[in-house]
Coordinates of C-alpha atoms and ligand atoms in Angstrom, one line a residue:
X1297 CA 114.3 108.3 71.6
X1298 CA 113.1 109.8 74.9
X1299 CA 112.4 107.5 77.8
X1300 CA 108.9 108.2 78.9
X1301 CA 107.4 108.7 82.3
X1302 CA 107.6 105.4 84.2
X1303 CA 104.4 103.6 85.2
X1304 CA 103.1 104.4 88.7
X1305 CA 104.1 101.1 90.3
X1306 CA 107.7 101.3 89.1
X1307 CA 110.2 100.6 91.8
X1308 CA 112.6 103.6 91.5
X1309 CA 115.3 101.9 93.6
X1310 CA 115.4 99.1 91.1
X1311 CA 115.3 101.5 88.1
X1312 CA 118.9 101.3 87.0
X1313 CA 118.9 97.5 87.3
X1314 CA 115.7 97.0 85.3
X1315 CA 116.9 99.5 82.7
X1316 CA 119.9 97.3 82.2
X1317 CA 117.9 94.0 82.3
X1318 CA 115.3 95.3 79.9
X1319 CA 118.0 96.3 77.5
X1320 CA 117.0 99.9 77.0
X1321 CA 113.4 99.2 76.3
X1322 CA 111.9 100.4 79.6
X1323 CA 109.6 103.4 79.0
X1324 CA 110.2 103.4 75.2
X1325 CA 107.7 103.7 72.5
X1326 CA 107.9 100.7 70.1
X1327 CA 107.3 102.2 66.7
X1328 CA 109.6 100.5 64.3
X1329 CA 111.9 97.5 64.0
X1330 CA 114.8 99.9 63.5
X1331 CA 114.8 100.2 67.3
X1332 CA 115.9 96.5 67.6
X1333 CA 119.6 95.6 67.3
X1334 CA 120.7 92.0 67.8
X1335 CA 121.2 92.5 71.5
X1336 CA 117.7 93.7 72.0
X1337 CA 116.4 90.9 69.8
X1338 CA 118.3 88.3 71.8
X1339 CA 117.0 89.8 75.0
X1340 CA 113.3 89.7 73.9
X1341 CA 113.7 86.2 72.5
X1342 CA 115.2 84.9 75.8
X1343 CA 112.4 86.5 77.7
X1344 CA 109.8 85.1 75.4
X1345 CA 111.2 81.6 76.0
X1346 CA 110.9 82.2 79.7
X1347 CA 107.3 83.4 79.2
X1348 CA 106.5 80.2 77.2
X1349 CA 108.0 78.0 79.9
X1350 CA 106.1 79.9 82.6
X1351 CA 102.8 79.7 80.7
X1352 CA 103.2 76.0 80.0
X1353 CA 104.0 75.3 83.6
X1354 CA 101.6 77.5 85.6
X1355 CA 99.5 79.6 83.1
X1356 CA 100.3 83.0 84.4
X1357 CA 102.0 85.2 87.0
X1358 CA 101.5 88.6 88.6
X1359 CA 104.6 90.4 87.2
X1360 CA 102.5 93.2 85.8
X1361 CA 99.8 93.3 88.6
X1362 CA 98.6 96.8 89.0
X1363 CA 99.5 97.8 85.5
X1364 CA 96.9 98.6 82.8
X1365 CA 97.2 98.3 79.0
X1366 CA 94.9 100.2 76.6
X1367 CA 94.3 98.3 73.4
X1368 CA 93.2 100.9 70.8
X1369 CA 92.4 99.5 67.4
X1370 CA 91.1 101.6 64.6
X1371 CA 91.3 98.6 62.2
X1372 CA 90.1 95.0 62.6
X1373 CA 92.3 92.5 64.3
X1374 CA 92.1 89.0 65.8
X1375 CA 95.6 88.0 66.6
X1376 CA 97.4 91.2 67.6
X1377 CA 94.6 92.5 69.8
X1378 CA 93.8 89.1 71.4
X1379 CA 97.5 88.3 72.0
X1380 CA 98.2 91.6 73.6
X1381 CA 95.2 91.2 75.9
X1382 CA 96.1 87.6 76.7
X1383 CA 99.7 88.6 77.3
X1384 CA 98.7 91.4 79.8
X1385 CA 96.2 89.1 81.6
X1386 CA 98.7 86.2 81.9
X1387 CA 101.1 88.7 83.5
X1388 CA 98.5 89.8 86.0
X1389 CA 97.7 93.2 84.5
X1390 CA 94.4 94.7 83.3
X1391 CA 93.2 95.8 79.9
X1392 CA 91.0 98.5 78.4
X1393 CA 89.9 96.8 75.2
X1394 CA 88.9 99.3 72.5
X1395 CA 89.1 96.7 69.8
X1396 CA 85.7 96.9 68.1
X1397 CA 86.9 99.1 65.3
X1398 CA 86.6 102.1 67.8
X1399 CA 82.9 102.5 66.8
X1400 CA 81.8 102.2 70.4
X1401 CA 84.3 104.8 71.6
X1402 CA 84.2 108.6 71.3
X1403 CA 86.3 108.4 68.2
X1404 CA 82.9 107.8 66.4
X1405 CA 81.9 111.3 67.7
X1406 CA 84.9 112.8 66.0
X1407 CA 87.5 112.7 68.8
X1408 CA 91.0 113.1 67.5
X1409 CA 93.8 110.5 67.9
X1410 CA 95.7 113.0 70.0
X1411 CA 92.9 113.5 72.4
X1412 CA 92.1 109.8 72.6
X1413 CA 95.6 108.9 73.6
X1414 CA 95.8 111.8 76.1
X1415 CA 92.6 110.4 77.6
X1416 CA 93.7 106.8 77.7
X1417 CA 97.1 107.7 79.3
X1418 CA 95.1 108.9 82.4
X1419 CA 94.0 105.3 82.9
X1420 CA 96.7 103.1 81.3
X1421 CA 100.5 102.6 81.6
X1422 CA 101.0 101.6 78.0
X1423 CA 98.9 102.0 74.8
X1424 CA 98.9 99.5 71.9
X1425 CA 97.6 101.2 68.7
X1426 CA 96.5 99.9 65.3
X1427 CA 95.6 102.6 62.8
X1428 CA 95.0 102.7 59.0
X1429 CA 97.4 105.6 58.4
X1430 CA 101.1 105.3 58.1
X1431 CA 102.8 107.4 60.9
X1432 CA 99.8 107.3 63.2
X1433 CA 101.7 105.5 65.9
X1434 CA 104.4 108.1 65.8
X1435 CA 101.8 110.9 66.1
X1436 CA 100.2 109.1 69.1
X1437 CA 103.6 108.7 70.7
X1438 CA 104.3 112.4 70.3
X1439 CA 101.2 113.2 72.4
X1440 CA 101.3 110.3 74.9
X1441 CA 103.4 110.4 78.0
X1442 CA 103.1 106.6 78.4
X1443 CA 104.8 104.2 75.9
X1444 CA 102.9 103.6 72.6
X1445 CA 103.4 100.3 70.9
X1446 CA 102.7 100.2 67.1
X1447 CA 100.3 97.3 66.3
X1448 CA 100.3 98.2 62.6
X1449 CA 100.1 101.7 61.0
X1450 CA 98.5 101.3 57.5
X1451 CA 101.1 100.0 55.0
X1452 CA 103.9 101.2 57.3
X1453 CA 105.2 98.8 59.9
X1454 CA 104.0 96.1 62.3
X1455 CA 107.1 95.7 64.5
X1456 CA 105.7 93.3 67.1
X1457 CA 104.6 90.9 64.2
X1458 CA 108.2 91.0 62.8
X1459 CA 109.6 90.2 66.3
X1460 CA 107.3 87.1 66.5
X1461 CA 108.0 86.2 62.9
X1462 CA 111.8 86.3 63.5
X1463 CA 111.4 84.4 66.8
X1464 CA 109.3 81.7 65.0
X1465 CA 112.1 81.2 62.4
X1466 CA 114.7 81.0 65.1
X1467 CA 112.7 78.5 67.2
X1468 CA 111.6 76.4 64.2
X1469 CA 114.9 76.1 62.3
X1470 CA 117.4 76.8 65.2
X1471 CA 119.1 79.7 63.4
X1472 CA 118.6 82.7 61.2
X1473 CA 122.0 83.1 59.5
X1474 CA 122.4 81.1 56.4
X1475 CA 118.7 80.8 55.6
X1476 CA 117.0 81.4 52.3
X1477 CA 113.8 83.2 53.0
X1478 CA 111.1 83.7 50.3
X1479 CA 108.3 86.3 50.8
X1480 CA 105.2 85.8 48.7
X1481 CA 102.2 87.8 47.9
X1482 CA 101.4 91.5 48.6
X1483 CA 104.9 92.9 49.2
X1484 CA 103.8 96.4 48.4
X1485 CA 101.1 96.9 51.1
X1486 CA 102.1 94.1 53.5
X1487 CA 103.5 95.9 56.5
X1488 CA 104.5 92.6 58.1
X1489 CA 106.8 92.0 55.1
X1490 CA 108.3 95.5 55.4
X1491 CA 109.1 95.1 59.1
X1492 CA 110.4 91.5 58.8
X1493 CA 112.6 92.4 55.8
X1494 CA 114.2 95.3 57.7
X1495 CA 114.9 93.1 60.7
X1496 CA 116.4 90.4 58.5
X1497 CA 119.0 92.9 57.2
X1498 CA 120.9 92.3 60.4
X1499 CA 121.5 88.7 59.5
X1500 CA 123.4 86.8 56.8
X1501 CA 120.3 85.6 54.8
X1502 CA 119.2 85.3 51.2
X1503 CA 115.9 87.0 50.3
X1504 CA 113.6 86.1 47.5
X1505 CA 110.6 88.4 46.8
X1506 CA 107.7 86.8 44.9
X1507 CA 104.8 89.0 43.8
X1508 CA 102.7 90.2 40.9
X1509 CA 104.3 93.3 39.2
X1510 CA 101.9 95.8 40.9
X1511 CA 102.6 94.4 44.3
X1512 CA 106.4 94.5 44.3
X1513 CA 108.4 95.5 47.4
X1514 CA 108.5 99.3 47.7
X1515 CA 111.7 100.7 46.2
X1516 CA 112.9 102.3 49.4
X1517 CA 112.9 99.0 51.2
X1518 CA 114.5 97.2 48.2
X1519 CA 117.3 99.8 48.3
X1520 CA 117.9 99.1 52.0
X1521 CA 118.2 95.4 51.1
X1522 CA 120.7 96.1 48.3
X1523 CA 122.7 98.5 50.5
X1524 CA 122.9 95.8 53.2
X1525 CA 124.7 93.6 50.7
X1526 CA 122.0 90.9 50.9
X1527 CA 121.7 88.2 48.2
X1528 CA 118.3 89.1 46.7
X1529 CA 116.1 88.3 43.7
X1530 CA 112.6 89.2 42.6
X1531 CA 110.3 86.9 40.7
X1532 CA 106.6 86.5 39.8
X1533 CA 106.6 82.8 40.2
X1534 CA 106.6 80.7 43.5
X1535 CA 107.9 77.7 41.5
X1536 CA 111.2 79.7 41.0
X1537 CA 111.9 79.7 44.8
X1538 CA 110.0 76.7 46.4
X1539 CA 112.8 74.1 46.0
X1540 CA 115.5 76.1 47.8
X1541 CA 113.5 78.1 50.4
X1542 CA 114.0 77.4 54.1
X1543 CA 111.2 79.8 54.9
X1544 CA 108.2 80.5 52.7
X1545 CA 106.5 83.6 54.2
X1546 CA 103.1 83.9 52.5
X1547 CA 100.9 87.0 52.7
X1548 CA 97.3 88.1 51.9
X1549 CA 96.6 90.6 49.2
X1550 CA 95.5 93.7 51.2
X1551 CA 92.2 94.5 49.6
X1552 CA 91.6 97.4 52.0
X1553 CA 94.7 99.3 50.6
X1554 CA 93.6 99.3 47.0
X1555 CA 92.0 102.5 45.6
X1556 CA 91.1 100.7 42.4
X1557 CA 89.3 97.4 43.3
X1558 CA 89.6 96.1 39.7
X1559 CA 93.3 96.0 40.3
X1560 CA 92.7 93.9 43.4
X1561 CA 90.5 91.5 41.4
X1562 CA 93.3 91.0 38.9
X1563 CA 95.8 89.9 41.5
X1564 CA 93.9 88.5 44.5
X1565 CA 94.1 84.9 43.4
X1566 CA 97.6 85.0 42.0
X1567 CA 99.1 82.5 44.5
X1568 CA 98.0 79.4 46.3
X1569 CA 100.3 77.1 48.2
X1570 CA 99.0 73.6 47.7
X1571 CA 100.1 70.1 48.8
X1572 CA 101.4 69.5 45.2
X1573 CA 103.6 72.6 45.4
X1574 CA 104.8 71.6 48.9
X1575 CA 106.1 68.3 47.4
X1576 CA 108.8 70.3 45.7
X1577 CA 109.9 72.0 48.9
X1578 CA 112.7 70.9 51.3
X1579 CA 111.8 68.3 54.0
X1580 CA 113.1 70.8 56.6
X1581 CA 111.5 74.1 55.8
X1582 CA 108.6 76.1 57.2
X1583 CA 105.6 77.9 55.7
X1584 CA 104.6 81.0 57.6
X1585 CA 101.7 83.5 57.2
X1586 CA 100.9 86.5 59.5
X1587 CA 97.2 85.6 58.9
X1588 CA 94.4 86.1 58.2
X1589 CA 94.6 84.0 55.0
X1590 CA 92.0 84.4 52.3
X1591 CA 93.0 81.6 49.9
X1592 CA 96.8 81.8 49.7
X1593 CA 97.4 78.6 51.5
X1594 CA 95.1 75.6 50.8
X1595 CA 93.6 74.1 54.0
X1596 CA 95.0 70.7 53.2
X1597 CA 98.5 72.2 53.8
X1598 CA 97.6 72.7 57.4
X1599 CA 98.3 68.9 58.1
X1600 CA 101.8 69.2 56.8
X1601 CA 104.3 69.5 59.8
X1602 CA 106.1 72.3 57.9
X1603 CA 103.0 74.5 58.2
X1604 CA 104.1 76.8 61.1
X1605 CA 101.5 79.5 60.9
X1606 CA 99.5 78.5 64.0
X1607 CA 102.7 77.9 66.0
X1608 CA 103.6 81.4 64.8
X1609 CA 100.3 82.8 66.2
X1610 CA 101.1 81.3 69.7
X1611 CA 104.6 82.8 69.6
X1612 CA 103.0 86.2 69.3
X1613 CA 101.7 86.0 72.8
X1614 CA 105.1 85.1 74.3
X1615 CA 106.8 87.9 72.4
X1616 CA 104.2 90.4 73.5
X1617 CA 104.5 89.2 77.1
X1618 CA 108.2 89.8 76.9
X1619 CA 107.8 93.2 75.3
X1620 CA 105.2 94.5 77.8
X1621 CA 107.4 93.4 80.7
X1622 CA 110.4 95.1 79.2
X1623 CA 108.6 98.3 78.3
X1624 CA 107.0 98.5 81.8
X1625 CA 110.4 97.9 83.4
X1626 CA 109.7 94.5 84.9
X1627 CA 112.6 92.3 84.1
Ligands
LIG2231 N1 98.9 89.2 62.0 C1 98.0 90.1 62.3 O1 98.3 91.3 62.5 O2 96.7 89.6 62.5 P1 95.5 90.5 63.0 O3 95.2 91.5 61.8 O4 94.4 89.5 63.2 O5 95.9 91.2 64.2

């Protein structure tokens, strides 16, 4: 992948040093989890821990002072957009927030994605893009001369979510190798599941996929799991996996991806994690969810210390702080 034009305030004398420190991420588009080997993951996780410590001690720093992030969201978002904005602001940078479903931007007048990113790069040093079409982030990156970070492209990938998910597992359970991880819900359209599954193939884990028949994991991803030699099983029933799971990763059925809404109605209430079900789970395990939830986890589970989904949300900010600093060459 080509390294892009460095941001204006980049210190060229320090370029080689920061390139090493940022582990090859400086100036890169972040489009897929396939860009992250274990070295890069360890690097981002170490930086995220530093960011967490810094935020908890002093709230913010001016590491990215003078840099600007354009947040371009063609689909709704609460967590991804807010955490990227918070990440940039806590690092002293500025934000162009086009996060109201682009209806107040010139996209509503028919401007193309290509022209929109070529406009935003005139103002910003990095663009975060969410788009309903798979491959849109790659298209934007082909046109932009500043790094583009994929914040979700349709049912494709959501790489920064997968980074924060993996980081959460590591921080909550102290390891990744040896864990039994069960993914529940919409495995067909759930891009967070696709990205996290691909990342987990680098580890010695067991995977359990729990979904209704029509929402099974896409075959191309299942084939990657099998080729990686992972211990894997599919089932329709959470009861088959709850007792042994170290991680229960629950997802929402993605109504917006269904062309036939009667199919959505058939499967939308298929799963609900309840306190009764949690009684069957290990004492030391975690329940995760990328959120938003629409009924998959009962609110009374929130009081269970194993409910990790709001800690997961907070980790997103630290991971995105680490990633922005790395992409902008500020180690
Ligand atoms: N997890 C996630 O992507 O949440 P948002 O859709 O709120 O950004």
